[in-house]
mmCIF file of C-alpha atoms and ligand atoms in Angstrom:
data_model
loop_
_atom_site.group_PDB
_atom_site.id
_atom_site.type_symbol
_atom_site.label_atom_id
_atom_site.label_comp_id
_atom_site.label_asym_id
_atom_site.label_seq_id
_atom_site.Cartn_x
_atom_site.Cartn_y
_atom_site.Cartn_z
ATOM 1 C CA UNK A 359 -17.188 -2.106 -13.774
ATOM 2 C CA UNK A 360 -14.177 -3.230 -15.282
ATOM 3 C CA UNK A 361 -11.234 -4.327 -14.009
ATOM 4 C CA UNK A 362 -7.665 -3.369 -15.214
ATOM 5 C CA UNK A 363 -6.037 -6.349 -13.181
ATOM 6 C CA UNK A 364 -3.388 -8.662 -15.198
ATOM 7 C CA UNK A 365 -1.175 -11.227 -14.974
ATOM 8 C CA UNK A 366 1.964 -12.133 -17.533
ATOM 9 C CA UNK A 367 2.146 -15.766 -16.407
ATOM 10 C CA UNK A 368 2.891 -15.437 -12.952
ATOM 11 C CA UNK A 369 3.824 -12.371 -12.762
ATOM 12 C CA UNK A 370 0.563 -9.928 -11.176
ATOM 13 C CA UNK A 371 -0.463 -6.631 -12.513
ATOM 14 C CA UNK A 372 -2.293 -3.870 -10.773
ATOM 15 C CA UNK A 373 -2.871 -2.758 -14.086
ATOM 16 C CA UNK A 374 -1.123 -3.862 -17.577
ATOM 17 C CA UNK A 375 0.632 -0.661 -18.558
ATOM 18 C CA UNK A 376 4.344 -1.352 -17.686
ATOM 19 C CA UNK A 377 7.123 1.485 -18.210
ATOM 20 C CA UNK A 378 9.254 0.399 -21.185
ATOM 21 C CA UNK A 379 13.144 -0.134 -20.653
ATOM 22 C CA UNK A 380 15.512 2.231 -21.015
ATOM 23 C CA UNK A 381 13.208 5.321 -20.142
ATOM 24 C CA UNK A 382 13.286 6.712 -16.423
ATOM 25 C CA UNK A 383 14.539 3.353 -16.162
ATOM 26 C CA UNK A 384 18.119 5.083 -14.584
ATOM 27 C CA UNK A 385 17.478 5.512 -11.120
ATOM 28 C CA UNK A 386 15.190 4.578 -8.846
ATOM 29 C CA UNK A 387 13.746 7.721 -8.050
ATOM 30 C CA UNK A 388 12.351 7.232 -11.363
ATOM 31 C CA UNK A 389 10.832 4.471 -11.587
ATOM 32 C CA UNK A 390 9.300 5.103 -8.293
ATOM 33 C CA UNK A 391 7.723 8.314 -10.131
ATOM 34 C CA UNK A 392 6.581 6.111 -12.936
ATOM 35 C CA UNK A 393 4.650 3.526 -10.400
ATOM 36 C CA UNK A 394 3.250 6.516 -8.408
ATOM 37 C CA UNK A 395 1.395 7.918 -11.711
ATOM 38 C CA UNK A 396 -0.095 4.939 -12.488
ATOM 39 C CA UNK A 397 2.051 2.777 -13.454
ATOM 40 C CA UNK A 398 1.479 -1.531 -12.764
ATOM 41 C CA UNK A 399 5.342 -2.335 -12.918
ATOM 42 C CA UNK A 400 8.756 -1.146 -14.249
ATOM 43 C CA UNK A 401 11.135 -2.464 -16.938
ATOM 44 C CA UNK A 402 14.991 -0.981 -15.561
ATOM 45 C CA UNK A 403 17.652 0.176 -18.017
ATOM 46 C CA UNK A 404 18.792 -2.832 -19.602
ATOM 47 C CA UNK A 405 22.379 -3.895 -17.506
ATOM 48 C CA UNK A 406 25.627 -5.368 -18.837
ATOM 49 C CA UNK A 407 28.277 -6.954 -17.580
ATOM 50 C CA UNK A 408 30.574 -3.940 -17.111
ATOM 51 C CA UNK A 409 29.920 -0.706 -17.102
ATOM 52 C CA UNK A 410 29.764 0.927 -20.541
ATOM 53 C CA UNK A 411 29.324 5.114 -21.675
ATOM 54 C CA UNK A 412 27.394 4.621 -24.889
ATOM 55 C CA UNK A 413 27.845 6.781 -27.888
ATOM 56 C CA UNK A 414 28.614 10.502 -27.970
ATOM 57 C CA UNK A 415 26.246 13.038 -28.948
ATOM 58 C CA UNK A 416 23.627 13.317 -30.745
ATOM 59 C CA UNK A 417 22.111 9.965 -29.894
ATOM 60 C CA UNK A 418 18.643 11.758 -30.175
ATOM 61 C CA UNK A 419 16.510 12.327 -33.069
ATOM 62 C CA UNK A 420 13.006 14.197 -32.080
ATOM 63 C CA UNK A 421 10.344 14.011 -34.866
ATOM 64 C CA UNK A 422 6.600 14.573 -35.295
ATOM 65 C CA UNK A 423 5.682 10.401 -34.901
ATOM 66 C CA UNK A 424 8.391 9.502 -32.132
ATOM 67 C CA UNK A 425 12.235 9.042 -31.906
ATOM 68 C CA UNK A 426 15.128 8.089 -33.461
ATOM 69 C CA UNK A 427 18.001 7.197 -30.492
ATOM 70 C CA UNK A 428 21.263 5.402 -30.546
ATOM 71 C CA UNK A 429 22.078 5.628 -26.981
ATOM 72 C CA UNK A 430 24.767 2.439 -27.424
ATOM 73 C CA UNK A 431 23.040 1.142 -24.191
ATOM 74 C CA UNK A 432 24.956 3.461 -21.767
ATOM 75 C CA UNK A 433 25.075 1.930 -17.942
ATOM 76 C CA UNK A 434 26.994 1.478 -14.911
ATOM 77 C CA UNK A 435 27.301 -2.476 -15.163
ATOM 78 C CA UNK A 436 25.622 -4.913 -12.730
ATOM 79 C CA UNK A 437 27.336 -4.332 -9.874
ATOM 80 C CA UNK A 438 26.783 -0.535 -9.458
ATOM 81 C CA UNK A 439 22.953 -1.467 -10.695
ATOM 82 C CA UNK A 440 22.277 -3.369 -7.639
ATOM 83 C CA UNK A 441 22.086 -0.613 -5.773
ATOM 84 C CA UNK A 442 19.088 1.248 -7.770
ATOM 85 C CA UNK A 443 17.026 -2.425 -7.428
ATOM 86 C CA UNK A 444 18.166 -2.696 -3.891
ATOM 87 C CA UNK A 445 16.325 0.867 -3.255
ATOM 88 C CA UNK A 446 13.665 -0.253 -5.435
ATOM 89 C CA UNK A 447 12.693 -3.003 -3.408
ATOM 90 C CA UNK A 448 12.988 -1.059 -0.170
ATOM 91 C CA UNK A 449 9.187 0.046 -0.616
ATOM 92 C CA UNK A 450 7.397 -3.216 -1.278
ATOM 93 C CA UNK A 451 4.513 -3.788 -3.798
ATOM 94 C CA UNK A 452 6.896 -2.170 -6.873
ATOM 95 C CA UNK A 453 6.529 -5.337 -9.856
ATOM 96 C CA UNK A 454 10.084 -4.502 -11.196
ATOM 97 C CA UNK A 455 11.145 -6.765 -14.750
ATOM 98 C CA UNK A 456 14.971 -6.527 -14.275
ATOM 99 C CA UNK A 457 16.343 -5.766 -18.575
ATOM 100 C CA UNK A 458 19.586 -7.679 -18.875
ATOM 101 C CA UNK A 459 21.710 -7.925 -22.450
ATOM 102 C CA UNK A 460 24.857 -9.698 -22.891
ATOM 103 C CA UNK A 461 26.747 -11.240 -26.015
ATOM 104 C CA UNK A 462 26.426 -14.599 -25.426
ATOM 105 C CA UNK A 463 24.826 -17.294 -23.506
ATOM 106 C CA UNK A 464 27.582 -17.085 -21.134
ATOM 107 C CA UNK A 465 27.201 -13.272 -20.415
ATOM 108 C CA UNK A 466 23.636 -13.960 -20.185
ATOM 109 C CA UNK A 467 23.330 -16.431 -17.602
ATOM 110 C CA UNK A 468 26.204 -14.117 -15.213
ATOM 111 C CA UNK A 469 23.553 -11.315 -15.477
ATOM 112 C CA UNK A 470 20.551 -13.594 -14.919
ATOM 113 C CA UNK A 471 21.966 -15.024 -11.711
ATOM 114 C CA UNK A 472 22.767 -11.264 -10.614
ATOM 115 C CA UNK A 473 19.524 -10.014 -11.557
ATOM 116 C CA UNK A 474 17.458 -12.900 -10.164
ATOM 117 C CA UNK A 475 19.232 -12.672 -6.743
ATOM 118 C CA UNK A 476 17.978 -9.099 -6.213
ATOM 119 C CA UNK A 477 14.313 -10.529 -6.318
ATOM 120 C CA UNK A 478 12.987 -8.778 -8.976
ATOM 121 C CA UNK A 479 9.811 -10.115 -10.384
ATOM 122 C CA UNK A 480 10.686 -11.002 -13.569
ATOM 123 C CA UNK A 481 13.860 -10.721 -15.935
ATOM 124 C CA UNK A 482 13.769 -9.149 -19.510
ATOM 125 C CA UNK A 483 16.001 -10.545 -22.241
ATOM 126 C CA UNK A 484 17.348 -7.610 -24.195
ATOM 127 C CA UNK A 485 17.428 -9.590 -27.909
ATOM 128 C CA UNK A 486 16.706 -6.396 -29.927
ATOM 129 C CA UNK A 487 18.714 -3.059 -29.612
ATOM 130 C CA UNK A 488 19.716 -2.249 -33.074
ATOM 131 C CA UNK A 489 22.401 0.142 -33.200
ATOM 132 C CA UNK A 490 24.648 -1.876 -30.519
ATOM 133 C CA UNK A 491 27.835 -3.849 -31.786
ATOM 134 C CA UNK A 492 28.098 -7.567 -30.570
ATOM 135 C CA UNK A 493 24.914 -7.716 -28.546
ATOM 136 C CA UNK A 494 21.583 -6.606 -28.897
ATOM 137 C CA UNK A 495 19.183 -7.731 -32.493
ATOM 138 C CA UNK A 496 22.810 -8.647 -33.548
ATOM 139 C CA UNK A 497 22.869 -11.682 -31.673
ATOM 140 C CA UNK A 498 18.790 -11.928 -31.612
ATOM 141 C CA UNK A 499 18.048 -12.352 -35.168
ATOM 142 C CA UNK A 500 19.436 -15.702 -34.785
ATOM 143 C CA UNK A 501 17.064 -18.192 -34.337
ATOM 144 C CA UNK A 502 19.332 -20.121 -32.345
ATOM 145 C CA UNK A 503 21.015 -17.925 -30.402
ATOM 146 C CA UNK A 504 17.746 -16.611 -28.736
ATOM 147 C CA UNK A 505 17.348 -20.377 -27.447
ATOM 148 C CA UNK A 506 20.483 -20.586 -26.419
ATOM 149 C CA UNK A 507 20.437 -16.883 -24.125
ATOM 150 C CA UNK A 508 17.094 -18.304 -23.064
ATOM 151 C CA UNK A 509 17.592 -21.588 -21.534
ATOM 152 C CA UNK A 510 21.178 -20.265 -20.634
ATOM 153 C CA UNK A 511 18.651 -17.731 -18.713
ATOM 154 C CA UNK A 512 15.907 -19.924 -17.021
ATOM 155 C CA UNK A 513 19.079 -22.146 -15.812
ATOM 156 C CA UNK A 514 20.641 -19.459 -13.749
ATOM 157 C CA UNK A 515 17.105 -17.454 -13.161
ATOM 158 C CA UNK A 516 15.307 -18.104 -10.546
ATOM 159 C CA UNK A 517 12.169 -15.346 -11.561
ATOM 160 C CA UNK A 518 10.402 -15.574 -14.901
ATOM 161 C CA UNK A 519 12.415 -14.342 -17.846
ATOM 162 C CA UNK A 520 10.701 -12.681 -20.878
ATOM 163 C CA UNK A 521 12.426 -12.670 -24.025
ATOM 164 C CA UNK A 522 12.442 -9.264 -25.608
ATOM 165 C CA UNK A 523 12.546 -9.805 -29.704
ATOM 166 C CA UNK A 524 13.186 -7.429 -32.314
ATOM 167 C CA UNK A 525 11.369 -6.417 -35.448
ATOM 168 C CA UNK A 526 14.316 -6.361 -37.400
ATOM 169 C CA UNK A 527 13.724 -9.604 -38.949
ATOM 170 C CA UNK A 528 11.794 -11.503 -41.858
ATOM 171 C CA UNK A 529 10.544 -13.692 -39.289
ATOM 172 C CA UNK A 530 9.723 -12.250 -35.973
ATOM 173 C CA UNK A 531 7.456 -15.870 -35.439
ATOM 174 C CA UNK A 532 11.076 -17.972 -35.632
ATOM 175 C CA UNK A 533 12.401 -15.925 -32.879
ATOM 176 C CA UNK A 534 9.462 -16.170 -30.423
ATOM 177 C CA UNK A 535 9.452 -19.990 -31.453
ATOM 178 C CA UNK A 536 12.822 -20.443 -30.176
ATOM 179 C CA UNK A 537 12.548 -18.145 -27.216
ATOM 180 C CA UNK A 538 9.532 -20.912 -26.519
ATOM 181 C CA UNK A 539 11.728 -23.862 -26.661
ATOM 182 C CA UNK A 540 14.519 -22.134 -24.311
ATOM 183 C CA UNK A 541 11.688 -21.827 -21.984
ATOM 184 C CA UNK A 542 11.061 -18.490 -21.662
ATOM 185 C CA UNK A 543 7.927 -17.183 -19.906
ATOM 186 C CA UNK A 544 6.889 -14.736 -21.914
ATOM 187 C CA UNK A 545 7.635 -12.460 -25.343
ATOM 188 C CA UNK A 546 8.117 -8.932 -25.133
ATOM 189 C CA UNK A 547 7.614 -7.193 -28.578
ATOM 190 C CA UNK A 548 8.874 -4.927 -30.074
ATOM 191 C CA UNK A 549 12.101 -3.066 -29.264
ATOM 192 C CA UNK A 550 12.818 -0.114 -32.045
ATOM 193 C CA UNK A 551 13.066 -0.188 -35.545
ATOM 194 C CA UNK A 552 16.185 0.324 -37.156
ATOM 195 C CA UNK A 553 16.533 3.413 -38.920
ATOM 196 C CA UNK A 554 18.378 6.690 -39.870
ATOM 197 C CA UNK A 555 17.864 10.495 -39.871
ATOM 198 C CA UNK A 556 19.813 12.314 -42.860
ATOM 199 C CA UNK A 557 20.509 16.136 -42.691
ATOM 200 C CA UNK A 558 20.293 17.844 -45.637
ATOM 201 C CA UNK A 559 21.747 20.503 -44.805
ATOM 202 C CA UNK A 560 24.915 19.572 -43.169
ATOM 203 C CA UNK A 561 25.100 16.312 -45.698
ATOM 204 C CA UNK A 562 25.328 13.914 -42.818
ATOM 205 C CA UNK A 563 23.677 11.301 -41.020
ATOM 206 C CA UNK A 564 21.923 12.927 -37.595
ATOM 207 C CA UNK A 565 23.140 10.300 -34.975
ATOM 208 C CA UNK A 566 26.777 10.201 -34.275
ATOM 209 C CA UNK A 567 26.074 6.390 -34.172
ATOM 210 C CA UNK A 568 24.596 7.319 -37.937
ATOM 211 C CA UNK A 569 21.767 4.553 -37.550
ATOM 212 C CA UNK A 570 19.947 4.172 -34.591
ATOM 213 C CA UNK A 571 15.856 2.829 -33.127
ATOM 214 C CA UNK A 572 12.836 4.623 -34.198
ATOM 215 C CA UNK A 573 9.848 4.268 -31.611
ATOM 216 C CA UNK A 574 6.818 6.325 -31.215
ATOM 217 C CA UNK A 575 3.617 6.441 -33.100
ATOM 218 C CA UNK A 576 5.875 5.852 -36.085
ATOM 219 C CA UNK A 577 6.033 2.162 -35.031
ATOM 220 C CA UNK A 578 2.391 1.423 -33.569
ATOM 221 C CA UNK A 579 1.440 -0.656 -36.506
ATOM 222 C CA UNK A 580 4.608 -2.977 -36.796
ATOM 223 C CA UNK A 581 4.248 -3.968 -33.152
ATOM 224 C CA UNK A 582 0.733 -4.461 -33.878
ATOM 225 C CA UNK A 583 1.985 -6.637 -36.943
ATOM 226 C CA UNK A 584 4.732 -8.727 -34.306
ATOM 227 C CA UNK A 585 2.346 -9.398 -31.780
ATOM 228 C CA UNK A 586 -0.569 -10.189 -33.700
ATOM 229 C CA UNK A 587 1.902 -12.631 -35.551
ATOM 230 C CA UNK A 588 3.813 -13.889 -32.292
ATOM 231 C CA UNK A 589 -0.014 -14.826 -30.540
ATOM 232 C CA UNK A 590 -0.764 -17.272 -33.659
ATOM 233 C CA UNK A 591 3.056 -19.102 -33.438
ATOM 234 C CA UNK A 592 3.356 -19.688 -29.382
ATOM 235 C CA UNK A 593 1.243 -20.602 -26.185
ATOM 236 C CA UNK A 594 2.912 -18.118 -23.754
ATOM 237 C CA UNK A 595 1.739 -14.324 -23.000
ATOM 238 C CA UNK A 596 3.197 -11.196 -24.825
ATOM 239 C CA UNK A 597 3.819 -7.789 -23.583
ATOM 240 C CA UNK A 598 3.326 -5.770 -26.394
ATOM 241 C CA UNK A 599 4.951 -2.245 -26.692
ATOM 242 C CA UNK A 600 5.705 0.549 -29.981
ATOM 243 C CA UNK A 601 3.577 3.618 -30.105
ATOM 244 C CA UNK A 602 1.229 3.527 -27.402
ATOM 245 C CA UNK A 603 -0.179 6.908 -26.242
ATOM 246 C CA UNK A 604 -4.284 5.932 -25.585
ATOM 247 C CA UNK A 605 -5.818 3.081 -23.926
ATOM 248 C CA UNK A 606 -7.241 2.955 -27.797
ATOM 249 C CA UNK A 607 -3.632 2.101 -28.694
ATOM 250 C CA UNK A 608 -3.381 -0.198 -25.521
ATOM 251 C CA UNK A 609 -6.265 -2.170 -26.607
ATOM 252 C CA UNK A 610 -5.457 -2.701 -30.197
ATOM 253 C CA UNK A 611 -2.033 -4.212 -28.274
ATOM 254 C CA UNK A 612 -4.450 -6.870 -25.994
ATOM 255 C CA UNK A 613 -6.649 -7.535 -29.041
ATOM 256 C CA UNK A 614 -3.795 -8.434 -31.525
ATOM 257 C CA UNK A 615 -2.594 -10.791 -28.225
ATOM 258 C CA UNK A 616 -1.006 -8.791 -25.835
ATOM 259 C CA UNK A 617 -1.869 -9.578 -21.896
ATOM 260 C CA UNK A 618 -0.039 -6.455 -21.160
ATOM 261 C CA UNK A 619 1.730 -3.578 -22.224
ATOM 262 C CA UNK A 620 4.364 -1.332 -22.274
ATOM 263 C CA UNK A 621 4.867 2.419 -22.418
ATOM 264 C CA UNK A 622 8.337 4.317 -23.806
ATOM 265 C CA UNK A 623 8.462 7.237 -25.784
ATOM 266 C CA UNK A 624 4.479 8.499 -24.856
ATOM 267 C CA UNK A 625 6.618 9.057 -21.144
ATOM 268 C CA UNK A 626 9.853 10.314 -22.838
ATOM 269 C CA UNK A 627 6.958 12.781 -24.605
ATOM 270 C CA UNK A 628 4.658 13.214 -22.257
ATOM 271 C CA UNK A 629 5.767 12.392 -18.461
ATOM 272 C CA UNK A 630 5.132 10.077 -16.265
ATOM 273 C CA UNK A 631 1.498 10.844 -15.968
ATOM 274 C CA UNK A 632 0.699 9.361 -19.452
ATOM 275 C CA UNK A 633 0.303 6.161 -17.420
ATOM 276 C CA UNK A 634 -2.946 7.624 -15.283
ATOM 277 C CA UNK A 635 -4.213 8.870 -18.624
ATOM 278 C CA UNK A 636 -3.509 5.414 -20.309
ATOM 279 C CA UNK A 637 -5.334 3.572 -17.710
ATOM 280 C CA UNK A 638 -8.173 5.592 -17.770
ATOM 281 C CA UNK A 639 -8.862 5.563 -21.197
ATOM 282 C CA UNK A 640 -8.436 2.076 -21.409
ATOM 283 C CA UNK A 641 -11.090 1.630 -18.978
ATOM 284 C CA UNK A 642 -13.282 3.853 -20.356
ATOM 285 C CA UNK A 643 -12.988 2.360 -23.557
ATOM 286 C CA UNK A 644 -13.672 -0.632 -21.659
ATOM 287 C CA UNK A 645 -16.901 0.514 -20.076
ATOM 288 C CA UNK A 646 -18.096 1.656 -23.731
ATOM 289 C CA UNK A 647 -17.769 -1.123 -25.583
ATOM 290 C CA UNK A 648 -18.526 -3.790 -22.034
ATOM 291 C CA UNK A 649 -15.649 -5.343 -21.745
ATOM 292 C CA UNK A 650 -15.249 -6.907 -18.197
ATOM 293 C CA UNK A 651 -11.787 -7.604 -17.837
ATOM 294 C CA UNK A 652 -8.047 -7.485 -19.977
ATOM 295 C CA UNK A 653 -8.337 -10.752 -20.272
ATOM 296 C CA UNK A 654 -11.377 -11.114 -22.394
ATOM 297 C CA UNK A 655 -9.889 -8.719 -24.756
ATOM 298 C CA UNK A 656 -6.472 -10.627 -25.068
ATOM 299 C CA UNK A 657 -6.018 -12.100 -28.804
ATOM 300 C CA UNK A 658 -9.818 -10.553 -29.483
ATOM 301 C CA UNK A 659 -8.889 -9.766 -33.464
ATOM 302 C CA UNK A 660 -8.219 -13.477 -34.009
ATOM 303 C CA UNK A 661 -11.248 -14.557 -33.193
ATOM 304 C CA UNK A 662 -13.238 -12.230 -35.240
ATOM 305 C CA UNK A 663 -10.968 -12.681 -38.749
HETATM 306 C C1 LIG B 1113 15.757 6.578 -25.543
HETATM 307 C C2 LIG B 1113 15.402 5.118 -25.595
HETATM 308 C C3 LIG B 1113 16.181 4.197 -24.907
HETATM 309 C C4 LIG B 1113 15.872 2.837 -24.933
HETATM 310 N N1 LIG B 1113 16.634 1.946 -24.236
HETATM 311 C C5 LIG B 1113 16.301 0.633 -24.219
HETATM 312 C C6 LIG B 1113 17.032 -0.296 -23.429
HETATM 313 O O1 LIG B 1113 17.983 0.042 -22.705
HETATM 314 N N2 LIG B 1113 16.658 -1.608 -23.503
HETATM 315 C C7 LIG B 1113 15.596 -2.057 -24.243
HETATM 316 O O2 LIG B 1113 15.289 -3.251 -24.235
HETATM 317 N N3 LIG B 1113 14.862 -1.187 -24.977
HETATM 318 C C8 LIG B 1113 15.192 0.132 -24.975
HETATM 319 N N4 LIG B 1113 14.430 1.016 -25.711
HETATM 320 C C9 LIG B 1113 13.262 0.521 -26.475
HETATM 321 C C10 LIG B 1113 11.941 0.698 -25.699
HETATM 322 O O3 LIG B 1113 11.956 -0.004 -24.487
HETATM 323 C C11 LIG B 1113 10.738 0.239 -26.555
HETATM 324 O O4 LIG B 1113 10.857 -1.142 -26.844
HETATM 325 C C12 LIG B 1113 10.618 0.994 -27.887
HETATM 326 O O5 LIG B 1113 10.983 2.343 -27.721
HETATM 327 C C13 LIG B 1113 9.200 0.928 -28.483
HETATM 328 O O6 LIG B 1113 8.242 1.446 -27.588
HETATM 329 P P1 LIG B 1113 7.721 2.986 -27.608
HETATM 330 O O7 LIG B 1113 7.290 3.284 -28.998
HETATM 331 O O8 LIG B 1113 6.622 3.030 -26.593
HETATM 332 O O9 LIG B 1113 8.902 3.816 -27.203
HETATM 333 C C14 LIG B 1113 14.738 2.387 -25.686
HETATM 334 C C15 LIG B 1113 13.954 3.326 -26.387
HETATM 335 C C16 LIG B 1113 14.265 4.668 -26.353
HETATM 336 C C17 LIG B 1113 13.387 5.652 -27.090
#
């Protein structure tokens, strides 16, 4: 039979579908709803420094293939956070990947220490919203910059940090390079696309932000693209994530060089359940085509091409 087991470094899976930051990812509640359908581990909002409200409505854009947000990465700041973790962490066995973004190296490391000291499992470098001023793909596009939040990161962390990169870039490989040299543990790609909705007929952009993320099904085949490119430029694991809905979708992810995955707008979509249905499909799919284990599948397309 196969087995759904996975690791991400050191970090242990139950399973390698992993609920993608900034959905559910509010309160704990949540996330505990998310792991009790199936999920192997939670990504949290991603936390700032200080609290901060985000933009005002609309910062949602519903269409056929997925979503267009511009949330401006609305949360209560670090301090208040602690509390969700804190009740987290109250019922063991949750794997919870603690999303931190900052503006600099600086802000960075302050959130690392934080977010390390709860004992979460693993910290995830938020490198990649687009539609937030100052932090986000703003500051991760830079080559150097991402090594620079990195090691700023593993020196105050004391849990594995995984950078998260974005696709808005000519050169997604540079970024994971550098993430590599500041030590992370792991690459977490992709975070949304940057895009627009337009209304015709009120002559105006949709988001109040006017551009915002697309995710979905709309994006499946540029994460494919990232991680497929990511696996052939560094030695440490990827989560990939961008339009998966079917454990067809999840194993295109392992094959282009994912060791896990990670589900967001499928459970915006679909609830919490999609991760049950995920899993089982992937291990049917497994069973069908005799694969024994995620591992064997990881980075399968390179092999054959
Ligand atoms: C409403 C919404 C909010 C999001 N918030 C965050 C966030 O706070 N931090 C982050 O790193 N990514 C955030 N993302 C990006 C997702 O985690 C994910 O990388 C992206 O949506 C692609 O995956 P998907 O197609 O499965 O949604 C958000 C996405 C959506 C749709």
């Amino acid at each position: 039979m196969p087995k759904l087991d996975s690791s991400v470094g050191k970090v242990e899976l139950e399973n390698p579908s992993i609920l993608a930051s900034g959905i559910l990812g509010e309160t704990a509640e949540s996330m505990i709803r998310a792991v009790n359908n199936g999920a192997g581990g939670v990504v949290t909002k991603s936390i700032g420094v200080e609290p901060r409200d985000g933009y005002l409505n609309p910062t949602i854009y519903s269409f056929p293939d997925g979503l267009l947000n511009a949330m401006g990465l609305p949360n209560p700041g670090m301090n208040e956070y602690r509390h969700v973790i804190e009740k987290l962490k109250s019922e063991p066995g949750h794997i919870i990947i603690g999303s931190i973004f900052g503006k600099d190296e600086k802000e960075f490391g302050i959130l690392a220490e934080a977010m390390s000291s709860l004992k979460v499992d693993a910290l995830e470098l938020n490198l990649s919203c687009p539609h937030a001023k100052g932090v986000g793909s703003e500051i991760g596009s830079d080559p150097d910059m991402v090594e620079r939040v990195v090691r700023s990161a593993k020196e105050h962390s004391s849990v594995p940090v995984w950078a998260k990169l974005t696709p808005n870039t000519d050169d997604i490989s540079a970024l994971a390079m550098s993430a590599e040299n500041g030590g992370a543990d792991a690459i977490v790609a992709i975070n949304t696309v940057r895009a627009m909705a337009i209304s015709a007929r009120l002559r105006m952009p949709v988001l109040s932000n006017r551009y915002g993320g697309m995710s979905g099904r709309a994006v499946k085949y540029v994460g494919l693209r990232c991680v497929y490119e990511i696996y052939e430029s560094v030695d440490i694991p990827i989560v990939g994530v961008g339009g998966i809905y079917t454990g067809e979708d999840a194993a295109e992810y392992l094959m282009a060089g994912a060791s896990a995955f990670e589900i967001g707008t499928a459970v915006a979509e679909k609830g919490p359940e999609i991760f049950s249905a995920v899993n089982r499909s992937l291990h049917s799919f497994m069973k069908k085509e005799h694969y024994s284990s995620i591992q064997e599948m990881t980075g399968l397309a390179h092999r054959q091409t």
